[in-house]
Structure formats: structure tokens, C-alpha cells
């Protein structure tokens, strides 16, 4: 059995994984290919982790990784839901946003959860093994920050960074026209799950970058950040950038259920950011955001981020400890057992659904329809003949009763 592997399905994950992998040595990367190509290449991986071993798999064959590696590091429920029995599963948190999803009960299926800070660890430690290690993707920029980040005057802000989320919670189409009317330059960092082909035409003062670009690099070059329900808003506060929030959600949005009540009503970030309303000058909103950041950022960082600038080494140490000591016996093992049982039931139901779907498809095929057109008139003639011939109808009913009786054991006494 090999040692440690990182499961990667989108380019954004490399910026989380590489600061950890560099402190482990001899790691492997398993590229998970899906129906949509998300742009993970061997060149991307080797650029960040030059000597990594790389192999490829598909979404449907993830279960075959069980036993190939001692530990597999992932970021989403996809691998834990495979209910591996031989390999240990480590889930690394990749965002502070969409709390209902990030802190979901799926983490009970993991042998260890690497969380950003004490707040996140406390949300899952009641039903799973969790440790606060920090955000490795921010190590680059946080290492450079020796002291408290100074808050500039809003009039000095000229370079904005817009980082929307994806799906029904994205503010992209409503916000781009607002940026076009500003005398500022903007970088638009598209979410790693967003469809690039659906990117609207960018205003002249905007340039787009994608998930291949490091979060630390784009944050380092910005004076402030505009975001919506993306984890990027939290990252911006952690590194000391004023944040303007845009976009609204309703219960009708398909991704609404991923959000906590605090995210929906704005209280999760409201004290360290400002909302930029559609009729408000951006300078006024920036002034409020800068003041709130200055007053509350230190406490926000203390609770939301462990090991600033050194999350990669801390995560690597936690993984090594897991390998050496084995998984902890969590005091609430029933949560894991019940979750696993539920996943098996879901898997069985999904298999039944696929089987019935295939049968349905066969019935809809042209050959089945042609057979029905041939047989249906014959059956109709038989039904009409039986209806016009009482003695034949009685004989068929009697035969039917005899067949049923024999099928139940004839009717003889036991």
C-alpha cells in the first residue's frame, strides 16, 4: 500500500494541496475525471509539486482507490460517500462559506477533518474527528504579513478584485454592468465550478482569471474585494482587504439550502464587511467596509483561522500523526454508522432507479413501439371475442382461478 494521495478534480484544489504536500514528500495525486473537463492537467500539478506521482481515475471508479493508499486527502463528500474500508480518508476544508454544506454530517464518514480554525472545528467535532490547522491556500500571502494590515483610505483604492460564487447564488450577471461604470480596474476571478462558456462579455475595465491562478496572488494585487456568497469574501477579510457584498438569495434558488441562516441574513460577515447597494456610491460602501474591518478583523481571524501563514505544515503534521497513531475513536460513533447506513440505502435506491430507467428506455425504443402496434390489435380482437362469447369468458375465469390456486399450493390442507 502506498502512503498518501491527494484526490484532485478541479484546478483550485492544487493551491490548497501543494502547501501540504510539500511537507510530506513522496505523495501521489489522483486526477478524478468527470463528464465536464475542469482543466486539471499533469503540468498544473507538477508546476506546484514537481516530484509527485500522478495517476488518473473517473468518478465512477473512485471506490477502486480503496486500499491503494494508506491515506487519501479530499475536499468534498464524493470520496467519503464511497465508504472506503481500507484507506483512511482525510477531508480538508476549502471554504468558510456555504456552512450547511461545509459542516454537513458527511464529515462523520472521514477519519480526520482538517478545518480552518476553532469555529469550523467546533461545528463538526461533535460528530466527527476534526483539528484546526488553517487555510493552506493563504499561506503565501499571510507569511508576508508580519504585522496588522493597515487600512487605507477609500480614496486610495484603485484596483478591485471581484470573486463571485457559482450557480444560483452567483451575482456575476448583475454585478458586471455595475463595474463597467466605475473609474477603477477590476480582476474577475471566476469560481472553479463556474461554466467558462457562460461568462458574459466583460466590461473594458475588467480582466478575467480562472481557478489556475493562486488565491494569494490575486488577493495580493487587490486593494479591496467584491463578492457574494463565495468563500472568497472570508479569505479577503482574513488577509486584511475591505469586502463589499453584493447579490441576494431567495428560497427559490437551487443552492439556497447550502447556506446557514447567518449567511442568508448577512450576520456571518456583516460586522467585518459592508453591503454595496445598487444605488450607493462605491466610495461610501468602501468607507464603511474599511472601518468595520479595522475594528473587528483581529477577533475574526482569531476564531476563524489557525496557524496564519503555516497551515500547510500544520496540516501535514496532522496527516502524519493520523498515519502513525491511526484514527481516533470518536465519542459519537453512531453518527458515522447511521450516515454510512443511509448512504448504502441511497446507493441501492440509485441502482434500482437506474435499472428501472434502463427498462423504461427499452420500452420506448422503436422496436418495442413497433411490436406494440402489431400486438395491440390482436389483443383487442381477443378481448372483443371473449366479450361476445360468455362460455369462453367463464372458461378463462375458471382456468385463471385454478392456476392461482396451484401457485399457492393447490388448496390442499397442510
CSV table of C-alpha atoms in Angstrom, one decimal:
chain,number,residue,atom,x,y,z
A,1,UNK,CA,0.0,0.0,0.0
A,2,UNK,CA,1.4,3.4,-1.0
A,3,UNK,CA,1.4,6.2,1.6
A,4,UNK,CA,-0.6,9.4,0.9
A,5,UNK,CA,-2.6,10.6,-2.1
A,6,UNK,CA,-4.5,13.8,-2.9
A,7,UNK,CA,-7.7,13.5,-4.9
A,8,UNK,CA,-8.0,16.4,-7.3
A,9,UNK,CA,-10.9,17.2,-9.6
A,10,UNK,CA,-10.5,21.0,-10.2
A,11,UNK,CA,-7.5,23.4,-10.5
A,12,UNK,CA,-8.4,25.4,-7.4
A,13,UNK,CA,-7.6,22.4,-5.2
A,14,UNK,CA,-3.9,22.5,-6.1
A,15,UNK,CA,-3.5,25.7,-4.2
A,16,UNK,CA,-4.8,24.0,-1.1
A,17,UNK,CA,-2.9,20.7,-1.6
A,18,UNK,CA,0.5,21.9,-2.6
A,19,UNK,CA,1.4,23.7,0.7
A,20,UNK,CA,0.6,20.4,2.5
A,21,UNK,CA,2.2,18.0,0.0
A,22,UNK,CA,5.5,19.9,0.1
A,23,UNK,CA,5.8,19.0,3.8
A,24,UNK,CA,5.1,15.3,3.3
A,25,UNK,CA,7.3,14.1,0.5
A,26,UNK,CA,6.7,11.2,-1.9
A,27,UNK,CA,3.0,11.9,-2.3
A,28,UNK,CA,0.7,11.0,-5.2
A,29,UNK,CA,-2.1,12.9,-6.9
A,30,UNK,CA,-5.1,11.1,-8.3
A,31,UNK,CA,-6.8,13.1,-11.0
A,32,UNK,CA,-10.6,12.5,-11.0
A,33,UNK,CA,-12.1,13.0,-14.5
A,34,UNK,CA,-15.7,13.9,-14.8
A,35,UNK,CA,-18.1,14.4,-17.7
A,36,UNK,CA,-17.1,18.1,-17.8
A,37,UNK,CA,-13.4,18.8,-18.2
A,38,UNK,CA,-12.5,21.2,-15.3
A,39,UNK,CA,-8.9,21.8,-16.5
A,40,UNK,CA,-6.8,19.6,-14.2
A,41,UNK,CA,-3.6,18.7,-16.1
A,42,UNK,CA,-0.4,17.0,-15.1
A,43,UNK,CA,1.5,20.2,-15.9
A,44,UNK,CA,-0.5,22.1,-13.4
A,45,UNK,CA,0.3,19.5,-10.7
A,46,UNK,CA,4.0,19.3,-11.5
A,47,UNK,CA,4.3,23.1,-11.5
A,48,UNK,CA,3.3,23.1,-7.9
A,49,UNK,CA,4.6,19.7,-6.7
A,50,UNK,CA,7.4,18.7,-9.2
A,51,UNK,CA,8.1,15.2,-8.0
A,52,UNK,CA,4.5,14.0,-7.3
A,53,UNK,CA,3.4,10.7,-8.7
A,54,UNK,CA,0.3,11.2,-10.8
A,55,UNK,CA,-2.5,8.7,-11.8
A,56,UNK,CA,-5.9,9.1,-13.3
A,57,UNK,CA,-9.4,7.8,-12.4
A,58,UNK,CA,-13.0,8.6,-13.1
A,59,UNK,CA,-15.9,9.5,-10.8
A,60,UNK,CA,-17.4,6.0,-11.3
A,61,UNK,CA,-14.2,4.2,-10.3
A,62,UNK,CA,-13.3,6.1,-7.1
A,63,UNK,CA,-14.2,3.1,-5.0
A,64,UNK,CA,-11.3,1.2,-6.6
A,65,UNK,CA,-8.8,3.5,-4.8
A,66,UNK,CA,-9.6,1.7,-1.5
A,67,UNK,CA,-6.5,0.0,-0.3
A,68,UNK,CA,-4.3,1.6,-2.9
A,69,UNK,CA,-3.2,4.3,-0.4
A,70,UNK,CA,-2.9,4.5,3.3
A,71,UNK,CA,-4.4,8.0,3.3
A,72,UNK,CA,-6.4,9.8,0.7
A,73,UNK,CA,-7.0,13.5,1.1
A,74,UNK,CA,-10.1,15.1,-0.5
A,75,UNK,CA,-12.3,18.2,-0.1
A,76,UNK,CA,-15.8,17.1,-0.9
A,77,UNK,CA,-18.3,14.3,0.2
A,78,UNK,CA,-17.8,12.4,-3.1
A,79,UNK,CA,-15.0,10.1,-1.8
A,80,UNK,CA,-16.3,9.7,1.8
A,81,UNK,CA,-19.6,8.6,0.3
A,82,UNK,CA,-17.8,5.6,-1.3
A,83,UNK,CA,-17.4,4.2,2.3
A,84,UNK,CA,-13.8,3.1,2.0
A,85,UNK,CA,-12.8,0.3,4.3
A,86,UNK,CA,-9.0,0.0,3.9
A,87,UNK,CA,-7.8,3.5,3.1
A,88,UNK,CA,-8.1,6.4,5.7
A,89,UNK,CA,-10.0,9.4,4.4
A,90,UNK,CA,-8.9,13.0,5.3
A,91,UNK,CA,-11.2,15.8,4.3
A,92,UNK,CA,-9.6,19.3,4.0
A,93,UNK,CA,-11.9,22.3,4.4
A,94,UNK,CA,-11.6,24.6,1.4
A,95,UNK,CA,-14.1,27.4,2.2
A,96,UNK,CA,-15.8,29.2,5.1
A,97,UNK,CA,-18.9,29.8,3.0
A,98,UNK,CA,-22.0,27.6,2.5
A,99,UNK,CA,-21.9,26.3,6.0
A,100,UNK,CA,-24.7,23.8,5.7
A,101,UNK,CA,-22.6,22.0,3.1
A,102,UNK,CA,-19.2,22.6,4.7
A,103,UNK,CA,-20.2,21.4,8.1
A,104,UNK,CA,-22.5,18.6,6.9
A,105,UNK,CA,-22.9,15.2,8.6
A,106,UNK,CA,-20.9,13.7,5.7
A,107,UNK,CA,-17.8,14.6,7.6
A,108,UNK,CA,-18.6,11.8,10.1
A,109,UNK,CA,-17.5,9.4,7.3
A,110,UNK,CA,-14.0,10.8,7.3
A,111,UNK,CA,-11.2,9.6,9.6
A,112,UNK,CA,-10.0,13.2,10.0
A,113,UNK,CA,-11.2,16.7,9.0
A,114,UNK,CA,-8.7,19.4,8.6
A,115,UNK,CA,-10.5,22.7,9.4
A,116,UNK,CA,-9.6,26.3,9.1
A,117,UNK,CA,-10.0,27.4,12.7
A,118,UNK,CA,-11.7,26.8,16.0
A,119,UNK,CA,-15.1,28.0,14.8
A,120,UNK,CA,-15.1,25.5,11.9
A,121,UNK,CA,-13.7,22.7,14.1
A,122,UNK,CA,-16.4,23.2,16.7
A,123,UNK,CA,-19.1,22.9,14.1
A,124,UNK,CA,-18.1,19.3,13.2
A,125,UNK,CA,-16.2,18.0,16.2
A,126,UNK,CA,-19.5,16.9,17.9
A,127,UNK,CA,-19.9,14.1,15.4
A,128,UNK,CA,-16.5,13.7,13.7
A,129,UNK,CA,-12.8,13.9,14.2
A,130,UNK,CA,-11.6,17.4,13.5
A,131,UNK,CA,-8.5,19.6,14.0
A,132,UNK,CA,-8.0,23.3,13.3
A,133,UNK,CA,-5.0,23.7,11.0
A,134,UNK,CA,-5.7,26.8,9.0
A,135,UNK,CA,-6.1,27.6,5.3
A,136,UNK,CA,-3.1,26.4,3.3
A,137,UNK,CA,-4.1,28.4,0.2
A,138,UNK,CA,-3.4,31.7,2.1
A,139,UNK,CA,0.0,30.7,3.4
A,140,UNK,CA,1.8,32.6,0.7
A,141,UNK,CA,0.2,36.0,1.4
A,142,UNK,CA,-0.1,35.6,5.2
A,143,UNK,CA,3.6,34.7,5.6
A,144,UNK,CA,4.4,38.1,4.1
A,145,UNK,CA,2.2,39.9,6.6
A,146,UNK,CA,4.4,40.4,9.7
A,147,UNK,CA,2.1,43.0,11.4
A,148,UNK,CA,-1.5,44.1,11.4
A,149,UNK,CA,-2.6,45.0,7.9
A,150,UNK,CA,-3.1,48.8,7.6
A,151,UNK,CA,-6.4,50.1,6.4
A,152,UNK,CA,-6.1,52.6,3.6
A,153,UNK,CA,-8.4,55.5,2.9
A,154,UNK,CA,-11.1,54.5,0.5
A,155,UNK,CA,-10.0,57.2,-1.9
A,156,UNK,CA,-6.8,55.3,-2.4
A,157,UNK,CA,-8.5,52.2,-3.6
A,158,UNK,CA,-8.0,51.8,-7.4
A,159,UNK,CA,-7.6,48.0,-8.0
A,160,UNK,CA,-10.6,45.9,-7.2
A,161,UNK,CA,-11.0,42.1,-7.2
A,162,UNK,CA,-14.4,40.6,-7.9
A,163,UNK,CA,-14.8,37.0,-6.9
A,164,UNK,CA,-18.4,35.6,-7.3
A,165,UNK,CA,-19.6,32.2,-6.4
A,166,UNK,CA,-21.3,29.9,-9.0
A,167,UNK,CA,-24.8,28.6,-9.7
A,168,UNK,CA,-27.9,30.2,-8.5
A,169,UNK,CA,-26.1,32.2,-5.8
A,170,UNK,CA,-23.8,33.9,-8.2
A,171,UNK,CA,-24.0,37.7,-8.7
A,172,UNK,CA,-22.0,37.7,-11.9
A,173,UNK,CA,-24.5,38.9,-14.4
A,174,UNK,CA,-26.0,41.6,-12.2
A,175,UNK,CA,-22.6,42.9,-11.0
A,176,UNK,CA,-20.5,43.2,-14.2
A,177,UNK,CA,-22.6,46.1,-15.5
A,178,UNK,CA,-22.1,48.0,-12.2
A,179,UNK,CA,-18.3,47.6,-12.5
A,180,UNK,CA,-18.4,49.0,-16.0
A,181,UNK,CA,-19.4,52.4,-14.8
A,182,UNK,CA,-16.5,52.8,-12.3
A,183,UNK,CA,-13.2,54.5,-12.9
A,184,UNK,CA,-11.3,51.5,-11.4
A,185,UNK,CA,-9.6,48.4,-12.8
A,186,UNK,CA,-11.0,45.1,-11.8
A,187,UNK,CA,-9.8,41.5,-11.9
A,188,UNK,CA,-12.7,39.0,-12.1
A,189,UNK,CA,-11.7,35.6,-10.7
A,190,UNK,CA,-14.2,33.1,-11.9
A,191,UNK,CA,-15.2,30.3,-9.5
A,192,UNK,CA,-13.7,26.9,-10.2
A,193,UNK,CA,-17.2,25.4,-10.6
A,194,UNK,CA,-18.5,28.1,-13.0
A,195,UNK,CA,-19.0,27.3,-16.6
A,196,UNK,CA,-16.5,29.4,-18.6
A,197,UNK,CA,-18.6,29.2,-21.7
A,198,UNK,CA,-21.4,31.1,-20.0
A,199,UNK,CA,-19.1,34.0,-19.0
A,200,UNK,CA,-20.8,37.3,-20.1
A,201,UNK,CA,-18.9,39.9,-22.1
A,202,UNK,CA,-16.5,41.7,-19.7
A,203,UNK,CA,-16.5,45.5,-19.4
A,204,UNK,CA,-13.4,47.2,-20.7
A,205,UNK,CA,-12.1,47.8,-17.2
A,206,UNK,CA,-12.2,44.1,-16.2
A,207,UNK,CA,-9.8,41.2,-16.8
A,208,UNK,CA,-10.7,37.6,-16.0
A,209,UNK,CA,-8.6,34.9,-14.4
A,210,UNK,CA,-9.5,31.3,-13.6
A,211,UNK,CA,-9.0,28.7,-10.9
A,212,UNK,CA,-5.5,28.0,-12.1
A,213,UNK,CA,-4.5,31.4,-10.6
A,214,UNK,CA,-3.4,31.3,-6.9
A,215,UNK,CA,-5.8,33.0,-4.4
A,216,UNK,CA,-2.8,34.5,-2.7
A,217,UNK,CA,-1.6,36.1,-6.0
A,218,UNK,CA,-4.9,37.8,-6.8
A,219,UNK,CA,-5.5,38.9,-3.2
A,220,UNK,CA,-2.0,40.3,-3.0
A,221,UNK,CA,-2.6,42.6,-6.1
A,222,UNK,CA,-6.0,43.9,-4.9
A,223,UNK,CA,-7.0,47.0,-2.8
A,224,UNK,CA,-10.5,45.6,-2.0
A,225,UNK,CA,-12.8,42.7,-2.8
A,226,UNK,CA,-16.3,42.4,-4.1
A,227,UNK,CA,-18.1,39.1,-3.5
A,228,UNK,CA,-21.4,37.4,-2.8
A,229,UNK,CA,-21.9,34.1,-1.1
A,230,UNK,CA,-18.4,32.9,-2.1
A,231,UNK,CA,-15.7,31.8,0.4
A,232,UNK,CA,-13.5,34.4,-1.2
A,233,UNK,CA,-15.2,37.0,0.9
A,234,UNK,CA,-14.0,35.4,4.1
A,235,UNK,CA,-10.5,34.9,2.6
A,236,UNK,CA,-10.3,38.6,1.8
A,237,UNK,CA,-11.2,39.6,5.4
A,238,UNK,CA,-8.6,37.1,6.7
A,239,UNK,CA,-5.8,38.8,4.7
A,240,UNK,CA,-7.0,42.3,5.6
A,241,UNK,CA,-8.9,43.5,2.5
A,242,UNK,CA,-12.1,45.5,2.8
A,243,UNK,CA,-15.0,43.5,1.4
A,244,UNK,CA,-18.2,44.7,-0.4
A,245,UNK,CA,-21.0,42.2,-0.5
A,246,UNK,CA,-23.5,42.0,-3.4
A,247,UNK,CA,-26.3,39.7,-4.5
A,248,UNK,CA,-29.3,38.4,-2.8
A,249,UNK,CA,-30.7,34.9,-2.4
A,250,UNK,CA,-34.3,33.5,-2.0
A,251,UNK,CA,-35.6,30.1,-1.1
A,252,UNK,CA,-36.3,29.5,-4.8
A,253,UNK,CA,-32.6,29.4,-5.6
A,254,UNK,CA,-31.4,25.8,-6.1
A,255,UNK,CA,-28.3,26.3,-3.9
A,256,UNK,CA,-30.1,28.2,-1.2
A,257,UNK,CA,-30.1,25.1,1.1
A,258,UNK,CA,-26.3,25.2,1.3
A,259,UNK,CA,-26.3,28.4,3.3
A,260,UNK,CA,-26.7,28.8,7.0
A,261,UNK,CA,-29.2,31.3,8.4
A,262,UNK,CA,-26.4,33.6,9.4
A,263,UNK,CA,-25.2,33.6,5.7
A,264,UNK,CA,-28.7,34.3,4.5
A,265,UNK,CA,-29.4,37.2,6.8
A,266,UNK,CA,-25.8,38.6,6.4
A,267,UNK,CA,-24.7,38.4,10.0
A,268,UNK,CA,-21.8,36.0,9.3
A,269,UNK,CA,-19.8,38.7,7.6
A,270,UNK,CA,-21.8,41.8,8.3
A,271,UNK,CA,-19.6,43.1,11.1
A,272,UNK,CA,-16.4,42.9,9.0
A,273,UNK,CA,-17.8,44.0,5.6
A,274,UNK,CA,-20.3,46.3,4.0
A,275,UNK,CA,-23.1,45.7,1.6
A,276,UNK,CA,-22.9,47.7,-1.7
A,277,UNK,CA,-26.4,48.6,-2.6
A,278,UNK,CA,-27.3,49.2,-6.3
A,279,UNK,CA,-27.9,52.9,-5.8
A,280,UNK,CA,-25.0,53.6,-3.5
A,281,UNK,CA,-21.6,55.2,-4.5
A,282,UNK,CA,-18.9,52.6,-4.1
A,283,UNK,CA,-16.7,55.0,-2.1
A,284,UNK,CA,-19.3,55.3,0.6
A,285,UNK,CA,-19.6,51.5,0.9
A,286,UNK,CA,-15.8,51.2,1.0
A,287,UNK,CA,-15.6,53.6,3.8
A,288,UNK,CA,-17.9,51.5,5.9
A,289,UNK,CA,-16.2,48.3,5.0
A,290,UNK,CA,-12.7,49.7,5.9
A,291,UNK,CA,-13.9,50.9,9.3
A,292,UNK,CA,-15.6,47.6,10.2
A,293,UNK,CA,-12.5,45.6,9.0
A,294,UNK,CA,-10.2,47.8,11.2
A,295,UNK,CA,-12.5,47.3,14.3
A,296,UNK,CA,-13.3,43.6,14.1
A,297,UNK,CA,-10.8,41.8,11.9
A,298,UNK,CA,-8.5,40.7,14.7
A,299,UNK,CA,-11.2,38.8,16.5
A,300,UNK,CA,-12.5,37.3,13.2
A,301,UNK,CA,-9.0,36.0,12.4
A,302,UNK,CA,-8.6,34.6,15.9
A,303,UNK,CA,-11.7,32.5,15.7
A,304,UNK,CA,-11.8,31.6,12.0
A,305,UNK,CA,-8.1,30.9,11.2
A,306,UNK,CA,-5.5,28.8,12.9
A,307,UNK,CA,-1.7,28.9,12.1
A,308,UNK,CA,-1.8,32.0,9.8
A,309,UNK,CA,1.0,31.5,7.2
A,310,UNK,CA,1.8,28.0,8.4
A,311,UNK,CA,-1.3,26.0,7.7
A,312,UNK,CA,0.5,23.7,5.2
A,313,UNK,CA,3.0,22.4,7.8
A,314,UNK,CA,0.2,22.1,10.4
A,315,UNK,CA,-2.0,20.0,8.1
A,316,UNK,CA,1.0,17.8,7.1
A,317,UNK,CA,1.8,17.1,10.7
A,318,UNK,CA,-1.9,16.2,11.4
A,319,UNK,CA,-1.8,13.7,8.5
A,320,UNK,CA,1.5,12.2,9.6
A,321,UNK,CA,0.0,11.8,13.1
A,322,UNK,CA,-3.0,10.0,11.7
A,323,UNK,CA,-0.7,7.6,9.8
A,324,UNK,CA,1.4,6.9,12.9
A,325,UNK,CA,-1.4,6.6,15.5
A,326,UNK,CA,-4.4,5.6,13.5
A,327,UNK,CA,-7.8,7.2,13.6
A,328,UNK,CA,-9.3,8.4,16.9
A,329,UNK,CA,-12.3,6.6,18.2
A,330,UNK,CA,-14.9,9.4,18.2
A,331,UNK,CA,-17.2,9.5,21.1
A,332,UNK,CA,-20.2,9.6,18.8
A,333,UNK,CA,-19.7,6.6,16.5
A,334,UNK,CA,-23.4,6.1,15.9
A,335,UNK,CA,-23.5,9.2,13.7
A,336,UNK,CA,-20.9,7.6,11.4
A,337,UNK,CA,-22.7,4.3,11.4
A,338,UNK,CA,-26.1,5.8,10.7
A,339,UNK,CA,-24.7,8.0,8.0
A,340,UNK,CA,-23.0,5.1,6.3
A,341,UNK,CA,-26.2,3.1,6.5
A,342,UNK,CA,-28.1,5.9,4.9
A,343,UNK,CA,-25.5,6.2,2.1
A,344,UNK,CA,-25.8,2.4,1.4
A,345,UNK,CA,-29.6,2.8,1.2
A,346,UNK,CA,-29.2,5.7,-1.2
A,347,UNK,CA,-26.8,3.8,-3.3
A,348,UNK,CA,-29.2,0.8,-3.5
A,349,UNK,CA,-32.1,3.1,-4.4
A,350,UNK,CA,-30.0,4.8,-7.1
A,351,UNK,CA,-29.1,1.4,-8.6
A,352,UNK,CA,-32.8,0.4,-8.6
A,353,UNK,CA,-33.6,3.7,-10.2
A,354,UNK,CA,-31.0,3.2,-13.0
A,355,UNK,CA,-32.3,-0.3,-13.6
A,356,UNK,CA,-35.9,0.8,-13.9
A,357,UNK,CA,-34.7,3.7,-16.1
A,358,UNK,CA,-33.0,1.3,-18.5
A,359,UNK,CA,-36.1,-0.9,-18.7
A,360,UNK,CA,-38.2,2.2,-19.4
A,361,UNK,CA,-35.8,3.2,-22.2
A,362,UNK,CA,-36.1,-0.2,-23.8
A,363,UNK,CA,-39.9,0.1,-23.8
A,364,UNK,CA,-39.6,3.4,-25.5
A,365,UNK,CA,-37.3,2.1,-28.3
A,366,UNK,CA,-38.7,2.0,-31.8
A,367,UNK,CA,-38.7,-1.8,-31.9
A,368,UNK,CA,-40.8,-2.0,-28.8
A,369,UNK,CA,-43.2,0.5,-30.2
A,370,UNK,CA,-43.5,-1.4,-33.5
A,371,UNK,CA,-44.2,-4.7,-31.5
A,372,UNK,CA,-46.9,-2.9,-29.5
A,373,UNK,CA,-48.5,-1.7,-32.8
A,374,UNK,CA,-48.6,-5.2,-34.1
A,375,UNK,CA,-49.8,-7.0,-30.9
A,376,UNK,CA,-52.3,-4.4,-29.7
A,377,UNK,CA,-54.9,-5.0,-32.5
A,378,UNK,CA,-54.7,-8.8,-31.9
A,379,UNK,CA,-55.2,-8.4,-28.2
A,380,UNK,CA,-58.1,-6.1,-29.0
A,381,UNK,CA,-59.7,-8.7,-31.2
A,382,UNK,CA,-59.3,-11.4,-28.5
A,383,UNK,CA,-60.9,-9.2,-25.9
A,384,UNK,CA,-63.9,-8.5,-28.2
A,385,UNK,CA,-64.3,-12.2,-29.0
A,386,UNK,CA,-64.3,-13.1,-25.3
A,387,UNK,CA,-66.8,-10.4,-24.5
A,388,UNK,CA,-69.2,-11.8,-27.2
A,389,UNK,CA,-68.7,-15.4,-26.0
A,390,UNK,CA,-69.9,-15.9,-22.4
A,391,UNK,CA,-69.0,-19.6,-22.2
A,392,UNK,CA,-65.4,-18.7,-23.3
A,393,UNK,CA,-65.2,-15.9,-20.7
A,394,UNK,CA,-66.4,-18.3,-18.0
A,395,UNK,CA,-63.8,-20.9,-19.0
A,396,UNK,CA,-61.0,-18.4,-18.9
A,397,UNK,CA,-62.0,-17.2,-15.5
A,398,UNK,CA,-62.2,-20.7,-14.1
A,399,UNK,CA,-58.8,-21.6,-15.6
A,400,UNK,CA,-57.4,-18.4,-14.0
A,401,UNK,CA,-58.7,-19.5,-10.6
A,402,UNK,CA,-57.2,-23.0,-10.9
A,403,UNK,CA,-53.8,-21.5,-11.9
A,404,UNK,CA,-53.8,-19.2,-8.9
A,405,UNK,CA,-54.8,-22.0,-6.6
A,406,UNK,CA,-51.9,-24.2,-7.8
A,407,UNK,CA,-49.5,-21.4,-7.5
A,408,UNK,CA,-50.5,-21.1,-3.8
A,409,UNK,CA,-50.0,-24.8,-3.2
A,410,UNK,CA,-53.2,-26.1,-4.7
A,411,UNK,CA,-55.6,-25.5,-1.8
A,412,UNK,CA,-54.9,-28.8,-0.1
A,413,UNK,CA,-54.6,-28.8,3.7
A,414,UNK,CA,-51.1,-28.6,5.2
